mmCIF file of C-alpha atoms in Angstrom:
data_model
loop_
_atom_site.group_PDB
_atom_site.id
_atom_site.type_symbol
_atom_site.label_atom_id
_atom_site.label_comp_id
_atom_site.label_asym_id
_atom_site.label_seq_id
_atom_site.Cartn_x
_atom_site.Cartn_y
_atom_site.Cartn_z
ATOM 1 C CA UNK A 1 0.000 0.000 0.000
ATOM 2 C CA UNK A 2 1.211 3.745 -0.801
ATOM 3 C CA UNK A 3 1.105 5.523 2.114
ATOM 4 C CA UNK A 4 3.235 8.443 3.738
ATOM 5 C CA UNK A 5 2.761 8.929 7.636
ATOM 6 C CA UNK A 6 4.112 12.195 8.750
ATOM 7 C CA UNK A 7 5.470 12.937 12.728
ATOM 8 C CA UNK A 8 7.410 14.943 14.804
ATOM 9 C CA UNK A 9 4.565 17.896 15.791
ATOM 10 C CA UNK A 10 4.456 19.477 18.844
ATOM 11 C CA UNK A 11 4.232 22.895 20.880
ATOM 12 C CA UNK A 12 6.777 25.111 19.946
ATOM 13 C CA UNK A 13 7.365 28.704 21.515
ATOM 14 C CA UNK A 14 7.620 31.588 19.030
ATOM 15 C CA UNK A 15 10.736 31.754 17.910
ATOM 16 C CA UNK A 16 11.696 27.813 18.205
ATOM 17 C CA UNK A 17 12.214 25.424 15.854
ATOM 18 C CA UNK A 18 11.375 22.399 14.873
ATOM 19 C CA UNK A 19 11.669 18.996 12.382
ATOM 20 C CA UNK A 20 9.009 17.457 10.477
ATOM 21 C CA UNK A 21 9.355 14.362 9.023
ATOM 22 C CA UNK A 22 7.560 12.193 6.802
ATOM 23 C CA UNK A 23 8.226 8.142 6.098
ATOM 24 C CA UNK A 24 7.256 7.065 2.901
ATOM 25 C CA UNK A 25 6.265 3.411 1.671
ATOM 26 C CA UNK A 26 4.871 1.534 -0.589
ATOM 27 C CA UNK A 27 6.581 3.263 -4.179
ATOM 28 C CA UNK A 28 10.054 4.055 -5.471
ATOM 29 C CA UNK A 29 10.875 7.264 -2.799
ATOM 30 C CA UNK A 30 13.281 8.709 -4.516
ATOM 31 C CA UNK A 31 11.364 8.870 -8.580
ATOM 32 C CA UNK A 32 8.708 11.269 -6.924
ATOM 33 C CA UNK A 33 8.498 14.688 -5.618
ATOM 34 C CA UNK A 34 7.252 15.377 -2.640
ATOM 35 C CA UNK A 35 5.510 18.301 -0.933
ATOM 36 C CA UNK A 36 4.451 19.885 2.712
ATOM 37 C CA UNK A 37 1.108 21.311 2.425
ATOM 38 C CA UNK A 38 -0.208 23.103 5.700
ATOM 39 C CA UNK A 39 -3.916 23.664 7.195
ATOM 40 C CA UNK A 40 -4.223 26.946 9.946
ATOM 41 C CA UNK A 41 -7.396 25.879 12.402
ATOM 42 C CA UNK A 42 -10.736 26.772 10.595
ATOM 43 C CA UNK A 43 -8.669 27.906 7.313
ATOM 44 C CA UNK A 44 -8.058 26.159 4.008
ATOM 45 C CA UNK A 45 -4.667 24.299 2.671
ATOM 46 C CA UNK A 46 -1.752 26.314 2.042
ATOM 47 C CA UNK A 47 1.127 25.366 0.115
ATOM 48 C CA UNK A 48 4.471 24.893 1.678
ATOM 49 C CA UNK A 49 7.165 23.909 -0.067
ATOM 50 C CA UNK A 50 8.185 21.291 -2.832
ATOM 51 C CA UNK A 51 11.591 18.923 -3.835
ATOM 52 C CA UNK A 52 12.150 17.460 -6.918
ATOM 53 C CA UNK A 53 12.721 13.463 -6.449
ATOM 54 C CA UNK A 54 16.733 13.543 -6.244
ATOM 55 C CA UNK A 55 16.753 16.759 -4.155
ATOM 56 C CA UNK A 56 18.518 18.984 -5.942
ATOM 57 C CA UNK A 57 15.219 21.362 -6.769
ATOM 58 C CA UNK A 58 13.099 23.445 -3.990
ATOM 59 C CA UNK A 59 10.538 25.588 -3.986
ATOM 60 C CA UNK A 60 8.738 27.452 -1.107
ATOM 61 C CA UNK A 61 5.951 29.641 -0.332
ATOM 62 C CA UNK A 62 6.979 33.257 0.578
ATOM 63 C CA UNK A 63 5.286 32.765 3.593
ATOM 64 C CA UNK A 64 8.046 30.051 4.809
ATOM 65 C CA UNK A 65 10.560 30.985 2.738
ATOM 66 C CA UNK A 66 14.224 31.548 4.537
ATOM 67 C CA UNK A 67 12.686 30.313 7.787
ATOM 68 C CA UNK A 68 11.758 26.728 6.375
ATOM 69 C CA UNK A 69 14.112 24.039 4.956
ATOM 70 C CA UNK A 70 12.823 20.976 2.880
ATOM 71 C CA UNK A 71 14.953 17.826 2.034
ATOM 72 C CA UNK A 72 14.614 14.588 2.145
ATOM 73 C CA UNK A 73 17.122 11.099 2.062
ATOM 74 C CA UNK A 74 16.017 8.688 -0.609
ATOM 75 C CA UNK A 75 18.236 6.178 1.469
ATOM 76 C CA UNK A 76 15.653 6.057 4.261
ATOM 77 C CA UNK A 77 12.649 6.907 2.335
ATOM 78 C CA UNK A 78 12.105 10.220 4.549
ATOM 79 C CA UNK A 79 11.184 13.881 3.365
ATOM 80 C CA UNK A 80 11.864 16.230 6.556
ATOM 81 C CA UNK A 81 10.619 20.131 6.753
ATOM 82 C CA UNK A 82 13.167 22.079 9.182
ATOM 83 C CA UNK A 83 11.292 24.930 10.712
ATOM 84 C CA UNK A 84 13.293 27.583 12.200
ATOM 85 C CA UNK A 85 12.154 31.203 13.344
ATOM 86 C CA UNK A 86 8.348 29.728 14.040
ATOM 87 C CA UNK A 87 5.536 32.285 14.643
ATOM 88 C CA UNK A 88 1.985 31.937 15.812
ATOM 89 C CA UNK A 89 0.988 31.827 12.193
ATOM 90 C CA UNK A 90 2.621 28.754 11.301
ATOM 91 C CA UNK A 91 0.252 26.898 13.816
ATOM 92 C CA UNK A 92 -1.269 24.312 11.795
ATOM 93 C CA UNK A 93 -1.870 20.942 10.837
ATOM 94 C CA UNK A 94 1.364 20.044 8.337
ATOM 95 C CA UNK A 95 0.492 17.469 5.362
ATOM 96 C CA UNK A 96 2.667 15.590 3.815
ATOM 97 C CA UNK A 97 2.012 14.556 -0.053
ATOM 98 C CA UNK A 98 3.291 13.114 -3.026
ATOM 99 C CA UNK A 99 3.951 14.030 -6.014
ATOM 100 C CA UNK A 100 1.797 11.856 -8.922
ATOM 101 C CA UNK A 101 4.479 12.464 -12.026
ATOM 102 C CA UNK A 102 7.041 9.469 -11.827
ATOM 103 C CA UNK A 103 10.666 10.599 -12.753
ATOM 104 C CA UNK A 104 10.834 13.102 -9.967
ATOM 105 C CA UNK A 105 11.370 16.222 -11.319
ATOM 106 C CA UNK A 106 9.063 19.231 -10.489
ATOM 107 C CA UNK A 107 6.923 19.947 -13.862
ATOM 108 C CA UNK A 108 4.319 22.994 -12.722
ATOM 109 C CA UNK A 109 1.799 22.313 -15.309
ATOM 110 C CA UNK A 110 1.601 18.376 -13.815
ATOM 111 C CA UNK A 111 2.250 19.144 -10.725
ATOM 112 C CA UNK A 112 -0.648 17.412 -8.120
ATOM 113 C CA UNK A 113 -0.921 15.505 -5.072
ATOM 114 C CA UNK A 114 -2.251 12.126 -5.018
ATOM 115 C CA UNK A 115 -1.047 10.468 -2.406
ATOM 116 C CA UNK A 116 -1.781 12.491 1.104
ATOM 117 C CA UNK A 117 -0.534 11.504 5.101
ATOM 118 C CA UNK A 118 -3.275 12.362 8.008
ATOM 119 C CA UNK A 119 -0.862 15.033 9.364
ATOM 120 C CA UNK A 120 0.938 16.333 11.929
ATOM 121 C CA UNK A 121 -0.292 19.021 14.223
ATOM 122 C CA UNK A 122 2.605 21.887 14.880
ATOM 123 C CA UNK A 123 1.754 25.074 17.547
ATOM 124 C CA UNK A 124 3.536 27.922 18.011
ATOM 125 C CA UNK A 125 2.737 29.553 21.227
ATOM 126 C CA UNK A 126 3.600 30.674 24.385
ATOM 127 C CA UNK B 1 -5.165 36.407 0.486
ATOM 128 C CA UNK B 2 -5.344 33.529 -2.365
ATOM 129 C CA UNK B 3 -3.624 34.170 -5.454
ATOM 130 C CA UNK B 4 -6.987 31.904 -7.065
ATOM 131 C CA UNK B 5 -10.292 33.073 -6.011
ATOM 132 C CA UNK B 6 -13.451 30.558 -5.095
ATOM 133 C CA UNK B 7 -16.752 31.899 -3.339
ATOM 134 C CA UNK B 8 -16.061 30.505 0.596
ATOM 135 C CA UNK B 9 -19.656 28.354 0.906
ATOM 136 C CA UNK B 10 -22.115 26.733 -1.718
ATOM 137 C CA UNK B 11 -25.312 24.116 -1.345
ATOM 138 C CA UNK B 12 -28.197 22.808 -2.978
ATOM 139 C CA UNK B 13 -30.624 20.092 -2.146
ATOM 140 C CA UNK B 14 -29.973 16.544 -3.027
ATOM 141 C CA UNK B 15 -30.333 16.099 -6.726
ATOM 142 C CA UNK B 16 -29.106 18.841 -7.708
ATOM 143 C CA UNK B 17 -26.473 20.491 -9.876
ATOM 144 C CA UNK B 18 -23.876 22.947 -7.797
ATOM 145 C CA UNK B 19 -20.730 25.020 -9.605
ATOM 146 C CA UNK B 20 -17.515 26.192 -7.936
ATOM 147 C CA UNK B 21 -15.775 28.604 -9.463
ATOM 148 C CA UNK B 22 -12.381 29.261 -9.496
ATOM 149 C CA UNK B 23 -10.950 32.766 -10.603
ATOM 150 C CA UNK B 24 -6.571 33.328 -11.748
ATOM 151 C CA UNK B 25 -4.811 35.003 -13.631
ATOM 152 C CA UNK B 26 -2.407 34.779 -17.007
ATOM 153 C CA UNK B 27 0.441 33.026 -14.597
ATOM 154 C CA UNK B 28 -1.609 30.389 -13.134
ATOM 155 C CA UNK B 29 -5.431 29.164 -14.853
ATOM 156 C CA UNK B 30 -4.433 30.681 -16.990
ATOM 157 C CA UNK B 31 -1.644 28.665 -18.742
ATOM 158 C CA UNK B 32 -1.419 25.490 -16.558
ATOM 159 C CA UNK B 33 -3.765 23.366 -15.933
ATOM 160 C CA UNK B 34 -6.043 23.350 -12.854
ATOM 161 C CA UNK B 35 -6.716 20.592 -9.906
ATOM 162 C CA UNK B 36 -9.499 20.022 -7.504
ATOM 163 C CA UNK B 37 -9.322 18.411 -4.374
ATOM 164 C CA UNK B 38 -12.103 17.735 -1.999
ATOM 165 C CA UNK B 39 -11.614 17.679 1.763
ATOM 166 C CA UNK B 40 -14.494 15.799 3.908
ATOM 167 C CA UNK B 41 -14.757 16.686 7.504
ATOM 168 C CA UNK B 42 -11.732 15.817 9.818
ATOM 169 C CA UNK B 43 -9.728 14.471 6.707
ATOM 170 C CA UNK B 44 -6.783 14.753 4.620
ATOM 171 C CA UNK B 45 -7.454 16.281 0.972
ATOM 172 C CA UNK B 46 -8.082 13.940 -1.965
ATOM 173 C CA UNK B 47 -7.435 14.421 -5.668
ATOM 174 C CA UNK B 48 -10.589 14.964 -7.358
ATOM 175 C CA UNK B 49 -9.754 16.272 -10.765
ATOM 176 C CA UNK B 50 -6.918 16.867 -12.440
ATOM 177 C CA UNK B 51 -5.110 18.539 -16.018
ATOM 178 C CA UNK B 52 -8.424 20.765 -15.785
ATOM 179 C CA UNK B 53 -11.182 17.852 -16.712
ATOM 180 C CA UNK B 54 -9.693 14.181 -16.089
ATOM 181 C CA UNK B 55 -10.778 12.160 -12.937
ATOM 182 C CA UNK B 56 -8.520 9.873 -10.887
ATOM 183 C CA UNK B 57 -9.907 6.304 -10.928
ATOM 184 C CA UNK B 58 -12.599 5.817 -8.042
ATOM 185 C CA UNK B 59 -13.793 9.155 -8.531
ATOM 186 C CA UNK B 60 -17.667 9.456 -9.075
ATOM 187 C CA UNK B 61 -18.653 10.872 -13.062
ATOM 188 C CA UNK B 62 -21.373 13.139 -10.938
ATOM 189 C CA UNK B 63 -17.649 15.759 -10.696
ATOM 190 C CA UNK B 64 -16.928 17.425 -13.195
ATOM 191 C CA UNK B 65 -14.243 20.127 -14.139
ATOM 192 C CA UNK B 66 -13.520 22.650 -17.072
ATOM 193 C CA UNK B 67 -11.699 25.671 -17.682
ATOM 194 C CA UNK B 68 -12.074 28.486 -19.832
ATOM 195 C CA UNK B 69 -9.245 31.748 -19.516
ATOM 196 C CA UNK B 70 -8.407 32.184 -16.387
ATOM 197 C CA UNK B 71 -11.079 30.901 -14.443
ATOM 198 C CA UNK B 72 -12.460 27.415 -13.791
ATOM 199 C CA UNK B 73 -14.847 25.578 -12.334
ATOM 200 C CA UNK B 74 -16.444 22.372 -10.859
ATOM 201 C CA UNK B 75 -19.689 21.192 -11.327
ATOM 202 C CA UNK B 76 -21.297 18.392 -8.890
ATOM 203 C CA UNK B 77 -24.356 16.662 -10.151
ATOM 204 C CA UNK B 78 -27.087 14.897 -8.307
ATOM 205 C CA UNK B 79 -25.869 16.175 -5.194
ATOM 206 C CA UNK B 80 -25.519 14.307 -2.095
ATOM 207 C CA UNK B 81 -25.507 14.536 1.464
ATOM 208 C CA UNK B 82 -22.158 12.411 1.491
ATOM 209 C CA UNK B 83 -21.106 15.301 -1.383
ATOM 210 C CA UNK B 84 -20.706 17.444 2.062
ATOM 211 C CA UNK B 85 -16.887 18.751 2.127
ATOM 212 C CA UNK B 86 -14.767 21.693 1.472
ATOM 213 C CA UNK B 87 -13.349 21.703 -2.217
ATOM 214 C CA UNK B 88 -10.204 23.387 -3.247
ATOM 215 C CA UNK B 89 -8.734 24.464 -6.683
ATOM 216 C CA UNK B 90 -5.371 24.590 -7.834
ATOM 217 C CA UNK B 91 -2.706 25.406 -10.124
ATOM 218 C CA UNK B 92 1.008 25.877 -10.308
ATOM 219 C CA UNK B 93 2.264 29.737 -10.497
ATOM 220 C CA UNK B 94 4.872 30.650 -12.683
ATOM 221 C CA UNK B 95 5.449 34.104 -11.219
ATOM 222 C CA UNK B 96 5.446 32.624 -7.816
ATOM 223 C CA UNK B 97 7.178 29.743 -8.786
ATOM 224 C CA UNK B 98 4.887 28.168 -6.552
ATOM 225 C CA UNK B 99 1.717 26.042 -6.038
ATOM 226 C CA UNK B 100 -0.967 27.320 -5.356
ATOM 227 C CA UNK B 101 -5.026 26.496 -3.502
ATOM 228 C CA UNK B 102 -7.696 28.773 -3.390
ATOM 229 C CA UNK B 103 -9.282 29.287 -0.008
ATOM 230 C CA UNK B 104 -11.557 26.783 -0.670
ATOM 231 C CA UNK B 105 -15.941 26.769 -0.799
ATOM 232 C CA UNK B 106 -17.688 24.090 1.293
ATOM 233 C CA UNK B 107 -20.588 22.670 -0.138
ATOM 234 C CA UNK B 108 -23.683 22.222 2.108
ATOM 235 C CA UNK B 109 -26.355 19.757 1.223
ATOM 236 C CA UNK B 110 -29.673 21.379 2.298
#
């Protein structure tokens, strides 16, 4: 079965940081993108961040961008989000998701998530 | 504020037709293609229809999508209570260089 099951959630104070991480199974890891896609309580999905199937492509949100850090290691079939400078607006419930397009590399016009965890809850507060 | 634009709440009784829209611009609808998802209460998103008009396997033929410009839109016919979920377009950005959802429009079965 294809699954991805993400962990490592908690309460954070503003400020902190913390590491995501998501452990994939049931398809080649490392032919497929994969993405963080986030949920605020009450609000709709957001976006994240993306990395192409070998790692050497990223993409972010502005939102996130030079406070998050997505890789992965294809050798333990993990994707991890490092979340550093965390604010009460990144309180949410974090999604991990794959890619569909085999081959790994991040093509915008096919670019859709078909394979979704249950999530990890993250909150930033004092 | 979402780059794509839905209205935040739709319904209709059971049987009938209801449209989401779904409103971009030149660097997203566009010229890429557009993706629904559909979230049911306490759940993680699902792929409902993707490259504007195709459904994934499993998916009902009562969805529908289609695309015209910059906007798009999904139609749900013969509505049903089970129907009852938030739905979410989306599209990659090439000015962003980013994907991105719409804030969603949850669909209430009267």
């Amino acid at each position: 079965e294809v699954q991805v099951v993400e962990s490592g959630g908690g309460l954070v104070q503003p400020g902190g940081s913390l590491r995501l991480s998501c452990a994939a199974s049931g398809f080649t890891f490392s032919s497929y993108a994969m993405n963080w896609v986030r949920q605020a309580p009450g609000k709709g999905l957001e976006w994240v961040s993306g990395i192409s199937g070998s790692g050497d492509t990223t993409y972010y949100a502005d939102s996130v961008k030079g406070r998050f850090t997505i890789s992965r290691d294809n050798s333990k079939n993990t994707l991890y989000l490092q979340m550093n400078s965390l604010r009460a607006e990144d309180t949410a419930v974090y999604y991990c998701a794959k890619d569909h397009t085999f081959g790994g590399v991040i093509v915008g016009d096919y670019y859709y998530m078909d394979v979704w965890g249950k999530g990890t809850t993250v909150t930033v507060s004092s | 504020q979402s780059v794509l634009t839905q209205p935040p709440s739709a319904s209709g009784t059971p049987g009938q037709r209801v449209t989401i829209s779904c409103s971009g611009s030149s660097s997203n609808i566009g010229t890429k293609y557009v993706y629904w998802y559909q979230q049911l209460p306490g759940t993680a998103p699902k792929i409902l229809i993707y490259r504007n008009n195709q459904r994934p396997s499993g998916v009902s033929d009562r969805f529908s999508g289609s695309k015209s410009g910059t906007s798009a839109s999904l139609a749900i016919s013969g509505l049903r209570s089970e129907d009852e979920a938030d739905y979410y377009c989306a599209a990659w950005d090439d000015s962003l260089s980013a994907y991105v959802f719409g804030a969603g429009t949850k669909v209430t079965v009267l």
